[in-house]
Short mmCIF file of C-alpha atoms and ligand atoms in Angstrom, two decimals:
data_model
loop_
_atom_site.label_atom_id
_atom_site.label_comp_id
_atom_site.label_asym_id
_atom_site.label_seq_id
_atom_site.Cartn_x
_atom_site.Cartn_y
_atom_site.Cartn_z
CA MET A 1 0.00 0.00 0.00
CA GLN A 2 1.16 3.52 -0.79
CA ARG A 3 2.75 5.38 2.13
CA LEU A 4 2.78 9.11 1.52
CA GLY A 5 5.45 11.44 2.79
CA ASN A 6 5.42 15.12 3.52
CA PHE A 7 6.92 17.00 0.58
CA ILE A 8 9.60 19.37 1.85
CA ASN A 9 12.50 20.78 -0.17
CA ASN A 10 11.43 18.62 -3.15
CA ARG A 11 11.87 15.43 -1.09
CA PHE A 12 9.25 13.06 0.27
CA GLU A 13 10.05 12.67 3.96
CA GLU A 14 9.44 9.52 5.95
CA SER A 15 7.05 10.24 8.76
CA ALA A 16 6.98 8.61 12.18
CA ALA A 17 3.19 8.50 12.45
CA HIS A 18 0.55 7.81 9.82
CA PHE A 19 -3.20 7.46 9.54
CA ASP A 20 -5.43 5.67 7.02
CA ASP A 21 -6.78 7.16 3.83
CA ILE A 22 -10.13 5.50 3.10
CA ASP A 23 -11.77 5.06 -0.30
CA PRO A 24 -15.32 6.19 0.52
CA ALA A 25 -16.84 3.98 -2.19
CA THR A 26 -15.33 0.74 -0.89
CA GLU A 27 -14.45 1.65 2.72
CA GLU A 28 -11.01 0.17 2.06
CA VAL A 29 -7.75 1.73 3.16
CA ILE A 30 -5.97 2.95 0.03
CA ALA A 31 -2.98 4.79 1.48
CA ARG A 32 -1.20 5.69 4.69
CA VAL A 33 -0.95 9.42 5.27
CA PRO A 34 1.65 11.24 7.38
CA ASP A 35 0.21 12.60 10.59
CA GLY A 36 1.98 15.92 10.16
CA ASP A 37 2.58 18.09 13.20
CA ALA A 38 4.01 21.44 14.21
CA ASP A 39 7.59 20.23 13.65
CA ASP A 40 6.78 19.20 10.08
CA ILE A 41 5.12 22.56 9.45
CA ASP A 42 8.14 24.28 10.93
CA ARG A 43 10.57 22.42 8.66
CA ALA A 44 8.36 23.13 5.65
CA ALA A 45 8.14 26.82 6.57
CA LYS A 46 11.92 26.97 6.93
CA ALA A 47 12.38 25.36 3.50
CA ALA A 48 9.95 27.88 2.02
CA CYS A 49 11.67 30.79 3.80
CA ASP A 50 15.06 29.69 2.49
CA ALA A 51 13.72 29.39 -1.06
CA PHE A 52 11.96 32.75 -1.02
CA PRO A 53 14.81 35.23 -1.77
CA GLU A 54 15.86 33.49 -4.97
CA TRP A 55 12.36 32.57 -6.14
CA SER A 56 11.03 36.09 -5.58
CA ARG A 57 13.92 37.46 -7.69
CA THR A 58 13.36 34.92 -10.49
CA PRO A 59 12.04 36.79 -13.54
CA GLY A 60 8.31 36.44 -14.14
CA ALA A 61 8.84 34.82 -17.52
CA GLU A 62 10.92 32.09 -15.90
CA ARG A 63 8.41 31.51 -13.10
CA SER A 64 5.77 31.32 -15.79
CA ARG A 65 7.64 28.53 -17.57
CA PHE A 66 7.77 26.46 -14.39
CA LEU A 67 4.03 26.80 -13.90
CA LEU A 68 3.37 25.83 -17.50
CA ALA A 69 5.60 22.78 -17.04
CA ILE A 70 3.61 21.74 -13.96
CA ALA A 71 0.37 22.09 -15.97
CA ASP A 72 1.85 19.99 -18.78
CA GLY A 73 2.90 17.35 -16.25
CA ILE A 74 -0.65 17.08 -14.87
CA GLU A 75 -2.01 16.89 -18.40
CA ARG A 76 0.41 14.11 -19.36
CA HIS A 77 -0.91 12.04 -16.46
CA PHE A 78 -4.51 13.22 -16.78
CA ASP A 79 -6.14 9.81 -16.36
CA GLU A 80 -4.03 8.95 -13.34
CA PHE A 81 -4.94 12.23 -11.62
CA ALA A 82 -8.64 11.74 -12.42
CA GLU A 83 -8.59 8.24 -10.99
CA LEU A 84 -6.77 9.30 -7.83
CA GLU A 85 -9.26 12.11 -7.26
CA SER A 86 -12.22 9.83 -7.83
CA ARG A 87 -10.95 7.07 -5.51
CA ASP A 88 -9.90 9.45 -2.77
CA ASN A 89 -13.03 11.58 -2.75
CA GLY A 90 -15.75 9.24 -4.02
CA LYS A 91 -16.61 11.59 -6.87
CA PRO A 92 -17.62 10.21 -10.29
CA ILE A 93 -14.60 9.83 -12.51
CA ALA A 94 -16.60 11.54 -15.25
CA LEU A 95 -16.75 14.65 -13.06
CA ALA A 96 -13.08 14.49 -12.10
CA SER A 97 -12.25 14.27 -15.83
CA ARG A 98 -14.64 17.04 -16.82
CA LEU A 99 -14.11 19.46 -13.95
CA ASP A 100 -11.42 18.82 -11.34
CA ILE A 101 -8.38 17.93 -13.40
CA PRO A 102 -9.00 20.29 -16.33
CA ARG A 103 -9.44 23.10 -13.81
CA ALA A 104 -6.22 22.24 -11.99
CA ILE A 105 -4.36 22.42 -15.31
CA ALA A 106 -6.15 25.65 -16.21
CA ASN A 107 -5.25 27.21 -12.85
CA PHE A 108 -1.53 26.72 -13.48
CA ARG A 109 -1.77 27.93 -17.08
CA PHE A 110 -3.93 30.90 -16.19
CA PHE A 111 -1.61 32.27 -13.51
CA ALA A 112 1.50 31.34 -15.52
CA THR A 113 0.35 33.71 -18.22
CA ALA A 114 -1.41 36.24 -15.97
CA ILE A 115 1.88 37.31 -14.43
CA LEU A 116 3.27 38.10 -17.87
CA HIS A 117 0.58 40.73 -18.31
CA GLN A 118 0.74 42.33 -14.91
CA SER A 119 1.07 46.07 -14.77
CA SER A 120 0.96 48.58 -11.99
CA GLU A 121 -0.32 52.09 -11.37
CA ALA A 122 1.43 55.45 -11.32
CA HIS A 123 -0.06 58.66 -9.90
CA VAL A 124 1.37 62.07 -10.67
CA THR A 125 0.70 64.54 -7.85
CA ASP A 126 0.08 67.94 -9.42
CA GLY A 127 3.48 68.00 -11.10
CA LYS A 128 5.16 67.76 -7.66
CA ALA A 129 5.67 64.06 -7.26
CA LEU A 130 5.42 60.76 -9.03
CA ASN A 131 3.95 57.84 -7.12
CA TYR A 132 4.18 54.33 -8.40
CA THR A 133 2.95 51.10 -6.88
CA LEU A 134 5.17 48.09 -6.39
CA ARG A 135 3.35 44.79 -5.90
CA GLN A 136 5.78 42.52 -4.12
CA PRO A 137 5.47 38.94 -2.91
CA LEU A 138 5.18 38.60 0.85
CA GLY A 139 7.18 35.48 1.64
CA VAL A 140 5.72 32.13 2.65
CA ALA A 141 2.04 31.61 1.88
CA GLY A 142 0.10 29.13 4.03
CA LEU A 143 -2.49 27.36 1.87
CA ILE A 144 -5.20 25.23 3.47
CA SER A 145 -7.72 23.44 1.28
CA PRO A 146 -10.73 21.13 1.72
CA TRP A 147 -11.63 17.66 0.45
CA ASN A 148 -14.48 18.36 -1.93
CA LEU A 149 -12.47 19.62 -4.94
CA PRO A 150 -9.01 18.62 -3.75
CA LEU A 151 -6.66 19.46 -6.62
CA TYR A 152 -8.95 22.08 -8.14
CA LEU A 153 -8.84 24.19 -4.96
CA LEU A 154 -5.25 23.44 -4.00
CA SER A 155 -4.00 24.52 -7.43
CA TRP A 156 -6.25 27.61 -7.25
CA LYS A 157 -4.03 28.65 -4.33
CA ILE A 158 -0.60 27.27 -5.21
CA ALA A 159 -0.58 28.66 -8.76
CA PRO A 160 -1.17 32.37 -7.96
CA ALA A 161 0.94 32.19 -4.80
CA ILE A 162 4.09 31.04 -6.59
CA ALA A 163 3.34 32.92 -9.82
CA ALA A 164 3.45 36.13 -7.78
CA GLY A 165 6.84 35.15 -6.34
CA ASN A 166 5.91 33.72 -2.97
CA THR A 167 6.91 30.30 -1.77
CA CYS A 168 4.37 28.17 0.05
CA VAL A 169 3.43 25.51 2.53
CA ALA A 170 0.21 23.73 1.58
CA LYS A 171 -1.94 21.58 3.85
CA PRO A 172 -4.47 19.56 1.85
CA SER A 173 -7.43 17.96 3.59
CA GLU A 174 -6.45 14.85 5.48
CA LEU A 175 -9.33 13.05 3.75
CA THR A 176 -8.02 13.59 0.21
CA PRO A 177 -4.22 13.69 0.12
CA LEU A 178 -3.58 11.65 -3.05
CA SER A 179 -3.77 14.25 -5.81
CA ALA A 180 -1.65 16.68 -3.79
CA ASN A 181 0.92 13.94 -3.34
CA ARG A 182 0.89 13.24 -7.09
CA LEU A 183 1.16 16.97 -7.80
CA ALA A 184 4.40 16.96 -5.82
CA GLU A 185 5.79 14.47 -8.33
CA SER A 186 4.79 16.76 -11.19
CA ILE A 187 6.50 19.60 -9.38
CA ILE A 188 9.75 17.62 -9.28
CA GLU A 189 9.35 16.66 -12.95
CA ALA A 190 8.85 20.33 -13.82
CA GLY A 191 12.16 21.17 -12.13
CA LEU A 192 10.70 23.72 -9.74
CA PRO A 193 13.47 24.85 -7.37
CA LYS A 194 13.38 23.09 -4.01
CA GLY A 195 11.41 24.68 -1.22
CA VAL A 196 9.12 26.74 -3.47
CA VAL A 197 6.19 24.39 -2.90
CA ASN A 198 6.03 22.28 0.26
CA ILE A 199 3.12 20.03 1.17
CA VAL A 200 2.47 18.83 4.70
CA HIS A 201 -0.30 16.29 5.24
CA GLY A 202 -2.17 15.82 8.47
CA TYR A 203 -5.15 16.76 10.56
CA GLY A 204 -6.55 20.26 10.49
CA PRO A 205 -6.46 21.00 14.21
CA LYS A 206 -2.80 19.85 14.36
CA ALA A 207 -0.94 20.52 11.10
CA GLY A 208 -3.47 23.07 9.81
CA ALA A 209 -3.56 25.03 13.06
CA ALA A 210 0.26 25.03 13.27
CA LEU A 211 0.42 26.48 9.77
CA ALA A 212 -2.18 29.16 10.49
CA ALA A 213 -0.25 30.23 13.59
CA HIS A 214 3.29 29.94 12.23
CA PRO A 215 5.22 33.19 12.81
CA ASN A 216 7.06 33.02 9.47
CA VAL A 217 3.94 32.55 7.38
CA PRO A 218 2.55 36.06 6.84
CA LEU A 219 -0.34 35.13 4.59
CA ILE A 220 -3.04 32.46 4.83
CA SER A 221 -5.43 31.43 2.09
CA PHE A 222 -8.05 29.08 3.47
CA THR A 223 -10.99 27.30 1.86
CA GLY A 224 -13.21 25.25 4.11
CA GLY A 225 -16.04 25.43 6.59
CA THR A 226 -17.15 28.62 8.33
CA ALA A 227 -16.42 27.31 11.83
CA THR A 228 -12.85 26.39 10.84
CA GLY A 229 -12.49 29.77 9.14
CA ALA A 230 -13.34 31.47 12.43
CA LYS A 231 -10.59 29.50 14.22
CA ILE A 232 -8.05 30.41 11.57
CA ALA A 233 -9.05 34.06 11.71
CA ALA A 234 -8.67 33.98 15.51
CA ALA A 235 -5.15 32.53 15.19
CA ALA A 236 -4.08 34.84 12.38
CA ALA A 237 -5.56 38.16 13.48
CA PRO A 238 -3.24 38.90 16.45
CA MET A 239 -0.29 38.22 14.15
CA PHE A 240 -1.74 40.61 11.52
CA LYS A 241 -1.52 38.01 8.79
CA LYS A 242 -3.02 38.70 5.43
CA LEU A 243 -6.06 36.47 5.25
CA SER A 244 -8.38 35.17 2.58
CA LEU A 245 -11.25 32.97 3.76
CA GLU A 246 -13.47 31.08 1.31
CA LEU A 247 -16.11 29.50 3.53
CA GLY A 248 -19.41 27.67 3.52
CA GLY A 249 -22.61 28.40 1.65
CA LYS A 250 -26.34 27.77 1.65
CA ASN A 251 -26.97 29.02 -1.82
CA PRO A 252 -30.37 29.95 -3.24
CA ASN A 253 -31.54 28.84 -6.67
CA VAL A 254 -34.44 31.14 -7.59
CA ILE A 255 -36.76 30.04 -10.41
CA PHE A 256 -39.25 32.66 -11.64
CA GLY A 257 -42.48 31.72 -13.39
CA ASP A 258 -41.19 32.83 -16.79
CA ALA A 259 -38.01 30.71 -16.60
CA ASP A 260 -37.08 28.34 -19.39
CA LEU A 261 -37.67 25.13 -17.47
CA ASP A 262 -36.08 23.00 -20.17
CA ALA A 263 -32.80 24.70 -19.24
CA ALA A 264 -33.49 25.39 -15.55
CA ILE A 265 -34.33 21.81 -14.60
CA PRO A 266 -31.24 19.98 -15.92
CA THR A 267 -28.95 22.73 -14.65
CA SER A 268 -30.70 22.71 -11.27
CA ILE A 269 -30.15 18.95 -11.11
CA GLN A 270 -26.45 19.68 -11.56
CA SER A 271 -26.38 22.55 -9.09
CA SER A 272 -28.15 20.37 -6.53
CA PHE A 273 -26.38 17.04 -6.89
CA ALA A 274 -23.07 17.47 -8.74
CA ASN A 275 -20.24 15.98 -6.68
CA GLN A 276 -22.98 14.57 -4.38
CA GLY A 277 -23.88 18.15 -3.43
CA GLU A 278 -20.40 18.58 -1.96
CA ILE A 279 -19.55 21.78 -3.79
CA CYS A 280 -19.64 25.02 -1.85
CA LEU A 281 -21.45 26.58 -4.83
CA CYS A 282 -24.25 24.03 -5.00
CA GLY A 283 -27.73 25.55 -4.81
CA SER A 284 -29.26 23.71 -1.88
CA ARG A 285 -32.28 26.00 -1.35
CA ILE A 286 -34.52 26.05 -4.42
CA PHE A 287 -37.21 28.74 -4.48
CA VAL A 288 -39.86 28.45 -7.19
CA GLU A 289 -42.57 30.97 -8.09
CA ARG A 290 -45.90 29.51 -7.04
CA SER A 291 -47.40 29.65 -10.56
CA ILE A 292 -44.96 26.92 -11.73
CA TYR A 293 -44.21 25.25 -8.40
CA ASP A 294 -46.11 21.98 -8.98
CA GLU A 295 -44.77 21.55 -12.49
CA PHE A 296 -41.22 22.29 -11.35
CA VAL A 297 -41.33 19.84 -8.44
CA GLU A 298 -42.74 17.08 -10.61
CA ARG A 299 -40.19 17.51 -13.39
CA PHE A 300 -37.27 18.07 -11.02
CA VAL A 301 -38.05 14.96 -8.98
CA ALA A 302 -38.48 12.88 -12.16
CA ALA A 303 -35.06 14.04 -13.38
CA ALA A 304 -33.38 13.49 -10.00
CA ARG A 305 -34.83 9.97 -9.85
CA LYS A 306 -32.96 9.10 -13.04
CA LEU A 307 -29.51 10.01 -11.71
CA ARG A 308 -27.20 7.02 -11.80
CA ILE A 309 -25.72 6.32 -8.37
CA GLY A 310 -22.85 3.88 -8.30
CA ASP A 311 -19.18 3.02 -8.53
CA PRO A 312 -17.34 6.35 -8.93
CA LEU A 313 -14.86 4.69 -11.29
CA ASP A 314 -17.63 3.70 -13.72
CA PRO A 315 -17.71 6.44 -16.39
CA ALA A 316 -21.53 6.27 -16.47
CA THR A 317 -21.91 7.11 -12.77
CA GLU A 318 -23.44 10.50 -11.98
CA VAL A 319 -23.62 10.34 -8.17
CA GLY A 320 -20.75 8.80 -6.24
CA ALA A 321 -20.03 8.30 -2.55
CA LEU A 322 -19.95 10.92 0.19
CA ILE A 323 -16.51 11.68 1.57
CA SER A 324 -16.67 9.75 4.84
CA GLU A 325 -18.89 7.77 7.13
CA GLY A 326 -19.06 10.69 9.56
CA HIS A 327 -20.15 13.06 6.83
CA MET A 328 -22.71 10.57 5.52
CA ARG A 329 -24.21 10.29 9.02
CA LYS A 330 -24.38 14.08 9.26
CA VAL A 331 -26.20 14.30 5.92
CA LEU A 332 -28.65 11.51 6.88
CA GLY A 333 -29.17 13.30 10.21
CA TYR A 334 -30.30 16.39 8.31
CA VAL A 335 -32.84 14.34 6.35
CA ASP A 336 -34.25 13.15 9.71
CA LEU A 337 -34.19 16.70 11.03
CA ALA A 338 -36.10 17.95 7.98
CA GLN A 339 -38.87 15.46 8.76
CA GLN A 340 -38.92 16.43 12.44
CA GLU A 341 -39.28 20.04 11.32
CA GLY A 342 -42.37 19.10 9.32
CA GLY A 343 -40.84 18.63 5.87
CA THR A 344 -41.78 15.95 3.37
CA VAL A 345 -39.05 13.91 1.75
CA VAL A 346 -40.46 13.54 -1.76
CA LEU A 347 -37.42 11.68 -3.06
CA GLY A 348 -34.44 9.74 -1.72
CA GLY A 349 -32.58 10.65 1.42
CA LYS A 350 -31.68 7.08 2.36
CA ARG A 351 -28.35 5.33 2.54
CA VAL A 352 -27.88 3.14 -0.51
CA ASP A 353 -27.81 -0.55 0.31
CA ARG A 354 -24.25 -1.30 -0.74
CA ARG A 355 -20.73 -0.93 0.58
CA GLY A 356 -19.51 2.65 0.79
CA PHE A 357 -20.96 5.94 1.91
CA PHE A 358 -23.68 6.41 -0.71
CA VAL A 359 -26.81 8.50 -0.11
CA GLU A 360 -29.70 8.81 -2.56
CA PRO A 361 -30.26 12.39 -3.79
CA ALA A 362 -32.94 13.87 -1.56
CA VAL A 363 -35.67 16.40 -2.35
CA ILE A 364 -37.55 17.95 0.55
CA THR A 365 -40.63 20.17 0.43
CA GLY A 366 -42.92 21.85 2.93
CA LEU A 367 -40.36 23.75 5.00
CA GLY A 368 -40.09 27.45 5.79
CA CYS A 369 -36.92 29.50 5.71
CA GLU A 370 -36.49 29.79 9.44
CA CYS A 371 -35.96 26.07 10.07
CA ARG A 372 -32.51 24.59 10.52
CA THR A 373 -32.76 22.54 7.34
CA LEU A 374 -32.83 25.79 5.35
CA GLN A 375 -30.34 27.61 7.55
CA GLU A 376 -27.46 25.19 8.05
CA GLU A 377 -25.02 23.98 5.45
CA ILE A 378 -25.65 20.27 4.80
CA PHE A 379 -23.03 19.86 2.05
CA GLY A 380 -24.60 16.74 0.62
CA PRO A 381 -27.15 15.63 -2.00
CA VAL A 382 -30.07 17.26 -0.20
CA VAL A 383 -32.19 20.15 -1.53
CA THR A 384 -35.32 21.85 -0.33
CA ILE A 385 -37.92 23.34 -2.68
CA THR A 386 -40.02 26.24 -1.38
CA PRO A 387 -42.65 28.30 -3.24
CA PHE A 388 -42.65 32.11 -3.34
CA GLU A 389 -44.91 34.90 -4.63
CA GLY A 390 -43.22 37.68 -6.58
CA GLU A 391 -39.81 39.27 -6.74
CA GLU A 392 -39.74 40.85 -3.31
CA GLU A 393 -40.38 37.61 -1.50
CA ALA A 394 -37.87 35.79 -3.71
CA ILE A 395 -35.14 38.25 -2.70
CA ALA A 396 -36.08 38.06 0.98
CA LEU A 397 -35.97 34.27 0.94
CA ALA A 398 -32.67 34.21 -0.96
CA ASN A 399 -31.12 36.53 1.64
CA SER A 400 -32.55 34.78 4.69
CA THR A 401 -29.38 32.98 5.83
CA ARG A 402 -26.09 34.01 7.39
CA TYR A 403 -24.30 32.80 4.27
CA GLY A 404 -23.71 34.69 1.02
CA LEU A 405 -21.54 32.69 -1.35
CA SER A 406 -23.44 32.28 -4.61
CA ALA A 407 -26.93 32.30 -6.12
CA SER A 408 -28.65 31.31 -9.33
CA VAL A 409 -31.61 33.18 -10.81
CA TRP A 410 -33.76 31.84 -13.62
CA THR A 411 -35.93 34.28 -15.57
CA ARG A 412 -36.44 35.52 -19.13
CA ASP A 413 -37.06 39.07 -17.89
CA LEU A 414 -33.74 40.87 -18.35
CA GLN A 415 -34.55 43.86 -16.13
CA ARG A 416 -35.69 41.63 -13.33
CA ALA A 417 -32.56 39.51 -13.67
CA HIS A 418 -30.36 42.57 -13.11
CA ARG A 419 -32.51 43.90 -10.24
CA VAL A 420 -32.52 40.58 -8.41
CA ALA A 421 -28.80 40.01 -9.00
CA ALA A 422 -28.04 43.40 -7.45
CA ALA A 423 -30.27 42.71 -4.45
CA ILE A 424 -29.05 39.23 -3.57
CA GLU A 425 -26.37 39.19 -0.89
CA SER A 426 -23.76 36.89 -2.38
CA GLY A 427 -20.33 37.03 -3.94
CA THR A 428 -21.50 35.45 -7.22
CA VAL A 429 -24.87 35.50 -8.98
CA TRP A 430 -25.49 33.31 -12.00
CA ILE A 431 -28.34 34.28 -14.32
CA ASN A 432 -29.81 31.33 -16.25
CA CYS A 433 -26.74 29.21 -15.58
CA TRP A 434 -24.64 27.68 -12.81
CA LEU A 435 -20.92 27.14 -12.21
CA LEU A 436 -20.00 28.99 -15.35
CA ARG A 437 -16.63 30.24 -14.17
CA ASP A 438 -14.17 32.65 -15.72
CA LEU A 439 -10.83 32.59 -13.94
CA ARG A 440 -10.49 36.36 -14.31
CA VAL A 441 -13.51 37.27 -12.19
CA PRO A 442 -13.47 38.02 -8.46
CA PHE A 443 -14.53 35.04 -6.38
CA GLY A 444 -15.49 34.93 -2.72
CA GLY A 445 -18.31 35.19 -0.25
CA MET A 446 -20.31 37.80 1.61
CA LYS A 447 -21.53 37.54 5.20
CA GLU A 448 -20.33 34.31 6.84
CA SER A 449 -19.26 32.82 3.50
CA GLY A 450 -15.92 34.50 3.66
CA VAL A 451 -13.62 37.45 3.64
CA GLY A 452 -11.70 38.72 0.65
CA ARG A 453 -11.72 37.85 -3.00
CA GLU A 454 -9.52 35.59 -5.09
CA GLY A 455 -9.50 34.97 -8.84
CA GLY A 456 -7.64 36.80 -11.61
CA LEU A 457 -6.25 40.13 -10.49
CA ASP A 458 -7.73 39.68 -7.03
CA SER A 459 -5.58 36.60 -6.48
CA LEU A 460 -2.46 38.38 -7.67
CA ARG A 461 -3.29 41.31 -5.41
CA PHE A 462 -3.93 39.03 -2.47
CA PHE A 463 -0.62 37.25 -2.97
CA THR A 464 1.33 40.52 -3.18
CA GLU A 465 1.77 43.52 -0.96
CA ALA A 466 1.17 46.92 -2.54
CA LYS A 467 3.89 49.43 -1.76
CA ASN A 468 3.70 53.06 -2.84
CA VAL A 469 6.94 54.76 -3.85
CA CYS A 470 6.77 58.56 -3.93
CA VAL A 471 9.46 60.44 -5.87
CA LYS A 472 9.65 64.23 -5.59
CA LEU A 473 9.75 65.84 -9.02
P1 NDP B 501 -12.97 22.10 7.03
O1 NDP B 501 -13.16 23.51 7.45
O2 NDP B 501 -13.26 21.02 7.99
O3 NDP B 501 -11.48 21.85 6.54
C1 NDP B 501 -10.84 22.62 5.54
C2 NDP B 501 -9.34 22.50 5.72
O4 NDP B 501 -8.98 23.09 6.97
C3 NDP B 501 -8.85 21.06 5.79
O5 NDP B 501 -7.56 20.98 5.22
C4 NDP B 501 -8.81 20.83 7.27
O6 NDP B 501 -7.97 19.77 7.61
C5 NDP B 501 -8.28 22.15 7.76
N1 NDP B 501 -8.54 22.45 9.15
C6 NDP B 501 -9.47 21.92 9.99
N2 NDP B 501 -9.37 22.45 11.22
C7 NDP B 501 -8.35 23.36 11.17
C8 NDP B 501 -7.77 24.26 12.13
N3 NDP B 501 -8.21 24.35 13.39
N4 NDP B 501 -6.75 25.05 11.73
C9 NDP B 501 -6.31 24.99 10.46
N5 NDP B 501 -6.80 24.15 9.52
C10 NDP B 501 -7.82 23.35 9.87
O7 NDP B 501 -13.82 21.94 5.70
P2 NDP B 501 -14.04 20.63 4.90
O8 NDP B 501 -12.73 20.03 4.47
O9 NDP B 501 -15.01 19.80 5.64
O10 NDP B 501 -14.70 21.21 3.57
C11 NDP B 501 -16.04 21.48 3.47
C12 NDP B 501 -16.32 22.96 3.72
O11 NDP B 501 -15.57 23.75 2.84
C13 NDP B 501 -17.76 23.31 3.47
O12 NDP B 501 -18.21 24.16 4.49
C14 NDP B 501 -17.70 24.07 2.17
O13 NDP B 501 -18.75 24.97 1.97
C15 NDP B 501 -16.39 24.76 2.26
N6 NDP B 501 -15.91 25.13 0.94
C16 NDP B 501 -15.92 26.45 0.59
C17 NDP B 501 -15.54 26.84 -0.67
C18 NDP B 501 -15.50 28.28 -1.07
O14 NDP B 501 -14.88 28.57 -2.09
N7 NDP B 501 -16.10 29.19 -0.34
C19 NDP B 501 -15.15 25.85 -1.69
C20 NDP B 501 -15.17 24.50 -1.21
C21 NDP B 501 -15.55 24.16 0.07
P3 NDP B 501 -8.61 18.31 7.84
O15 NDP B 501 -9.38 17.97 6.62
O16 NDP B 501 -7.41 17.53 7.99
O17 NDP B 501 -9.47 18.43 9.05
#
């Protein structure tokens, strides 16, 4: 069985303690993962510190070539990466091949080329002075990522961090270490100088917390749950670290009576159940205008019923396994809670009778916005459908949680689409679509869904410090 090592200074280190990595579709142990601790983080941070002076002075065009080589390396081993991601996470291999791995490659290519086009501002002060802005890397970036889109989100952080001239210590989720471990091999193949990227595996409260609190890591980019984000913010704030937090969501999917249901229904099936609902951007609260409510529910349930649940490695599978037994129990607990709160489970919501952590996609009706089922992030294949009357109520319902990550709005009325998009409290609003992403746009959450923005220029700004230089004329 594969025994992973922490990746420090371009070497895989033997670790004294390990824990099991479980394939959630078979419940079998597929690897042994280093139980990284504060000492490992410290060694990784030292390696990154030592590498920083030279890497930050390396010309952008040269850094760019390294990133492109990493992207090429992932692409050369595309099928291997897709299989690792699918086995580790339980996600359908079709999804890993369509979304996760292409995006990881795109992240490296995007930031490899973005840095070639970077420019900065100059401000002339009434003929008396010239100000110009330097955007300089900060040093060692601490990058903490979750299990739902393992390589997709890790590369979303590593690529801009090193493109901008920082070095980094990454801590992938302990539940999905395999693609990060394979990425380390691609990093060696690409010839990246040692210490630029270091990867320490381990548990969040141990390795993750040590990284968040490390004195020589001045910047933390974290994607994960809101409660963990609060802990990281508490550790980082007294040290005045630069912080980007991409947190949880409870996203609304608002369907107006004039929507094109032939488009809205299949896309809503995706936004509800893609990756077993384990995408922070999934639309778990569906609000439907009362005039089309019955038709929508009937057609949506019929489409959800057809989803193929099964072996994630089968290319025909559309719904795979949940990440872990604990998470599956949490999701099933929410289906019970929904019923206790008076909801009706009109479809699914049961554990599938087979090995692995499979849950049937669940559709729940009959609940109001105040109940816990519509307030708390479930992060599984569970959606509620609630009717509304008119635009005002739709906006109020959409905004009725503490989260504000993303929203979808379905209507053919262009003016209404713009009005509703402006009124919804979320970092992203999709009109008549979902998960259509452009790497240049700002990405992040409002309210308890996060702080700061990444993506395109925002990532490059986050991973650099702006310094104004004022020259007297
Ligand atoms: P967690 O918050 O549990 O974990 C995220 C990462 O933080 C993991 O690497 C975890 O390690 C680590 N971690 C846990 N505790 C600490 C700590 N005290 N200090 C430092 N690091 C720690 O989230 P999940 O992995 O469960 O991911 C699901 C969550 O992520 C959902 O809430 C989802 O909405 C959110 N998410 C948000 C996205 C966004 O862009 N806004 C995108 C994707 C997911 P370990 O796994 O080892 O515990």
